[in-house]
Amino acid sequence: MYKIESKNVNLHYGSFHALKGINMAIEKNTVTALIGPSGCGKSTFLRLFNRMNDLIDGVKIEGECLIDGKDIYSKSIKIDDLRKRVGMVFQKPNPFPKSVFENVAYGLRVNGITHKNFIEERVEVCLKQAALWDEVKDKLKKSAMALSGGQQQRLCIARALAIEPSVLLMDEPASALDPISTAKIEELIYDLKNLYTIIIVTHNMQQAGRVSDSTAFFYLGELVEFDSTKKIFTNPTDVRTQNYITGRFG
Amino acid sequence: MRLLLVLVKPLPLTVIKKILNKTIEGVLMLSSTITTLTVLLIVLFLFKEGVSVFKESPLDGDNVIVLNNQNDVNHLSAADIKKIFDQETTNWKLVGGANDSILLFTFNDLSNYFSEEELGPEFEYLPHKMDSLIEANPGMIAVFSKKYLDKNHKSKVATIDNISPKTFLLGKEWFPTANPAVQLGVLPLILGTLYVSIVAILIALPIGLATAIYIAEVAHPKIRAIYKPVIELLAGIPSVVYGFFGLIVIVPLIQKIFDLPVGESGLAGAIVLAIMALPTIITVTEDALRNTPRAMKEASLALGATQWQTIYKVVIPYSASGISAAAILGIGRAIGETMAVLMVTGNAAVMPHSLLEPLRTIPATIAAELGEAPANGIHYKALFGLGCILFIITMVINIWVETISKRRVNR
């Protein structure tokens, strides 16, 4: 069984047809990169899986989105339970204006966990997983806003990991960061693959090539090509994919 | 010839533009200067008039207080005089004199002591007669016009304290028309103002906050499109209308519920003010709530927080300074409000003990009494003094809002 599946998904923003009949199946513990020019629907597709699109007025979704074989848009799914299983890291680092510790603990607290030792342990584990522990272990009580952009983004990753999701959605997680921070995030994604199924939206071809196992190319709301990263970057089937990855448009 | 041609040549366009720009700049500068000067002038005028109350004697008109020469007392305060003439103080011992009972003399008592013939035509013998009368009665205190004071008087004129800032601010009695000495204690008015405003805010804040959260975060856009303009409309209703509403609806309701002799009370004022402060509180709070970055809300929701958890754990803390600014602005609105409070609080200038009793606020006092206070008299000046106090209170509130909003920007 695939971890994540979309079956003939169509999405409309009002009269705009943003996703056109997307079929995709993603294996467990892999990294999938979504690439394509701006406005091609890759972020919209990503946000299908934690139902973030629901927040926007006038969105209409057809088709089936499955995680572990269950339709996440069925009435029996509670939306906040779904989001506990599907973590998300946003394009811009968006820590809460709270302490470093409270940022990571937030997801646990809203899930009703009050056990102090458990929270402390979990915060430490997640900060270590996000390769941030050594840098912040002395300033856990300091405001997260005082961290650098790269540290803030890793904090957001740690925050998403704290509630132990099985899927991690990343929407251009390194686009606002400098090359060193980007390298750290990429390393992290590579390490996290063993524990999570990751989908990452990126504009950076090299990044997609470095971190992902398979790559999906979106163009004008269509899924043009979805294959192993190696195949997409060396021998793409579709001429549009070829043009995009060689930088002829987009 | 050539020179003449240069002179009649039309001005180039750039020069015209330059002149136009300079003119516009000048007009803008002039209007802002005039506005600023006007504001400063008003403040200056207010304080000049207000502070001059401290140069006034509390004695009514050109009266003097005259005592027997043997009396140990030389000096009386306005409060002493009131107590003596209200016959609350009946012994000189109580105001620092010998143990002797006080004998009052006012102009109304004149016929009890003298016949018309004795006083002569146009009271020409009165100064001398008065002097002898006071000298004959060691315990006498007399008040009469300065012009009837004998030129070679043996009796002595008591010195009266001017109104001091301390008695003005901390005095508990406000009788600006009392005779022979006015009582200008503004404490009951200050307390009345603060009580009504604070209770108004305690009522308005929870309701306003709940409404703002509903409109900003929960309500369907269609409902918001109806509610918001209606609430903003509330801000445009003239305050007399609120006062009228309070008088017709709230006052009888309070009278019935609490079984009071009169419904006009501090509580009625607080409720009317709460309704009036609501639009300010709701609009400012809603703006603050909506300023919470979308990214913050999404981050919270993406972690599995429910909408309510997101509201109270992220949205409200994030807009805390905006919410406090809303509360303070609401208080400011309540403190300065005149007409509606005047209509429903019952206007009793007494120390407020309970919200169910009539009380009186500073703006209501000024509005109610300015018309009957003789210009440049002590009462008139005392009302300006009240204006100064109100100005200082609202200025402190404005500075407070300013610092809170700055904190918001700096974050």
Coordinates of C-alpha atoms in Angstrom, one line a residue, chain B residues 185-323:
Chain B
G185 CA -13.7 70.0 46.9
V186 CA -13.5 68.0 43.6
L187 CA -12.8 64.6 45.0
P188 CA -16.4 63.4 44.7
L189 CA -16.4 64.5 41.1
I190 CA -13.1 62.8 40.3
L191 CA -14.2 59.6 42.0
G192 CA -17.6 59.8 40.3
T193 CA -15.9 60.0 36.9
L194 CA -13.5 57.2 37.7
Y195 CA -16.1 54.9 39.1
V196 CA -18.5 55.3 36.2
S197 CA -15.7 54.9 33.6
I198 CA -14.1 51.9 35.2
V199 CA -17.4 50.0 35.7
A200 CA -18.3 51.0 32.1
I201 CA -15.1 49.4 30.9
L202 CA -15.6 46.3 33.0
I203 CA -19.0 45.8 31.3
A204 CA -17.8 46.8 27.8
L205 CA -14.5 44.9 27.6
P206 CA -15.7 41.3 27.8
I207 CA -18.7 42.0 25.5
G208 CA -16.5 44.0 23.1
L209 CA -13.8 41.4 23.1
A210 CA -16.2 38.6 22.4
T211 CA -17.8 40.5 19.6
A212 CA -14.5 41.4 18.0
I213 CA -13.3 37.8 18.2
Y214 CA -16.5 36.6 16.6
I215 CA -16.4 39.1 13.8
A216 CA -12.7 38.7 13.1
E217 CA -12.2 35.0 13.4
V218 CA -15.5 33.1 13.5
A219 CA -18.3 34.8 11.6
H220 CA -19.1 33.9 8.1
P221 CA -18.1 36.7 5.7
K222 CA -21.7 37.4 5.0
I223 CA -22.5 37.9 8.7
R224 CA -19.4 40.0 9.1
A225 CA -20.6 42.2 6.3
I226 CA -23.8 42.9 8.2
Y227 CA -22.5 43.2 11.8
K228 CA -19.5 45.4 11.2
P229 CA -21.2 48.4 9.6
V230 CA -24.0 48.2 12.2
I231 CA -21.4 48.3 15.0
E232 CA -19.7 51.2 13.3
L233 CA -23.0 53.0 13.0
L234 CA -23.2 52.8 16.8
A235 CA -20.2 55.2 17.0
G236 CA -22.1 57.8 14.9
I237 CA -25.2 58.1 17.1
P238 CA -25.2 61.5 19.0
S239 CA -24.6 61.1 22.7
V240 CA -27.9 62.8 23.6
V241 CA -29.7 59.9 21.9
Y242 CA -27.8 57.5 24.1
G243 CA -28.7 59.6 27.1
F244 CA -32.3 59.6 26.1
F245 CA -32.3 55.9 25.7
G246 CA -30.7 55.5 29.1
L247 CA -33.3 57.8 30.7
I248 CA -36.2 56.0 29.1
V249 CA -35.0 52.4 29.3
I250 CA -32.1 51.8 31.6
V251 CA -33.0 54.2 34.4
P252 CA -36.5 52.8 35.0
L253 CA -35.1 49.2 34.7
I254 CA -32.5 49.8 37.4
Q255 CA -35.1 51.5 39.6
K256 CA -37.3 48.4 39.3
I257 CA -34.6 45.7 39.6
F258 CA -32.9 47.2 42.6
D259 CA -36.1 48.7 44.1
L260 CA -34.6 52.2 44.4
P261 CA -36.3 55.5 45.1
V262 CA -34.7 56.9 41.9
G263 CA -33.1 55.0 39.0
E264 CA -30.6 57.7 38.1
S265 CA -27.4 56.3 39.3
G266 CA -23.8 55.5 38.7
L267 CA -24.7 52.2 37.3
A268 CA -27.1 53.7 34.8
G269 CA -24.3 56.0 33.6
A270 CA -21.8 53.0 33.5
I271 CA -24.2 51.0 31.3
V272 CA -24.8 53.9 28.9
L273 CA -21.1 54.6 28.7
A274 CA -20.4 50.9 28.1
I275 CA -22.7 50.9 25.1
M276 CA -21.0 54.0 23.9
A277 CA -17.5 52.6 24.3
L278 CA -18.4 49.4 22.5
P279 CA -17.8 50.5 18.9
T280 CA -14.3 51.9 19.8
I281 CA -13.4 48.7 21.6
I282 CA -14.7 46.4 19.0
T283 CA -13.2 48.2 16.0
V284 CA -9.8 48.6 17.5
T285 CA -9.7 45.0 18.9
E286 CA -10.9 43.6 15.6
D287 CA -8.2 45.4 13.7
A288 CA -5.6 44.0 16.1
L289 CA -6.9 40.5 15.8
R290 CA -6.9 40.7 12.0
N291 CA -3.4 41.9 12.1
T292 CA -2.2 38.5 13.4
P293 CA -0.1 37.2 10.5
R294 CA -1.8 34.4 8.6
A295 CA 1.5 32.5 8.9
M296 CA 1.0 32.4 12.7
K297 CA -2.5 31.0 12.5
E298 CA -1.5 28.5 9.8
A299 CA 1.4 27.3 11.9
S300 CA -0.9 26.7 14.8
L301 CA -3.5 24.9 12.8
A302 CA -0.9 22.8 11.0
L303 CA 0.2 21.5 14.5
G304 CA -3.3 20.1 15.0
A305 CA -4.6 23.0 17.1
T306 CA -8.3 23.6 16.9
Q307 CA -9.7 27.0 15.8
W308 CA -10.4 27.9 19.4
Q309 CA -7.0 26.9 20.6
T310 CA -5.5 29.0 17.8
I311 CA -7.6 32.0 18.9
Y312 CA -6.6 31.9 22.5
K313 CA -3.1 30.6 22.3
V314 CA -1.9 32.6 19.2
V315 CA -4.3 35.2 18.0
I316 CA -5.2 36.8 21.4
P317 CA -1.6 36.9 22.7
Y318 CA -0.3 38.3 19.5
S319 CA -2.8 41.1 19.6
A320 CA -2.6 41.7 23.3
S321 CA -1.2 45.2 23.0
G322 CA -3.9 46.1 20.5
I323 CA -6.6 44.8 22.8

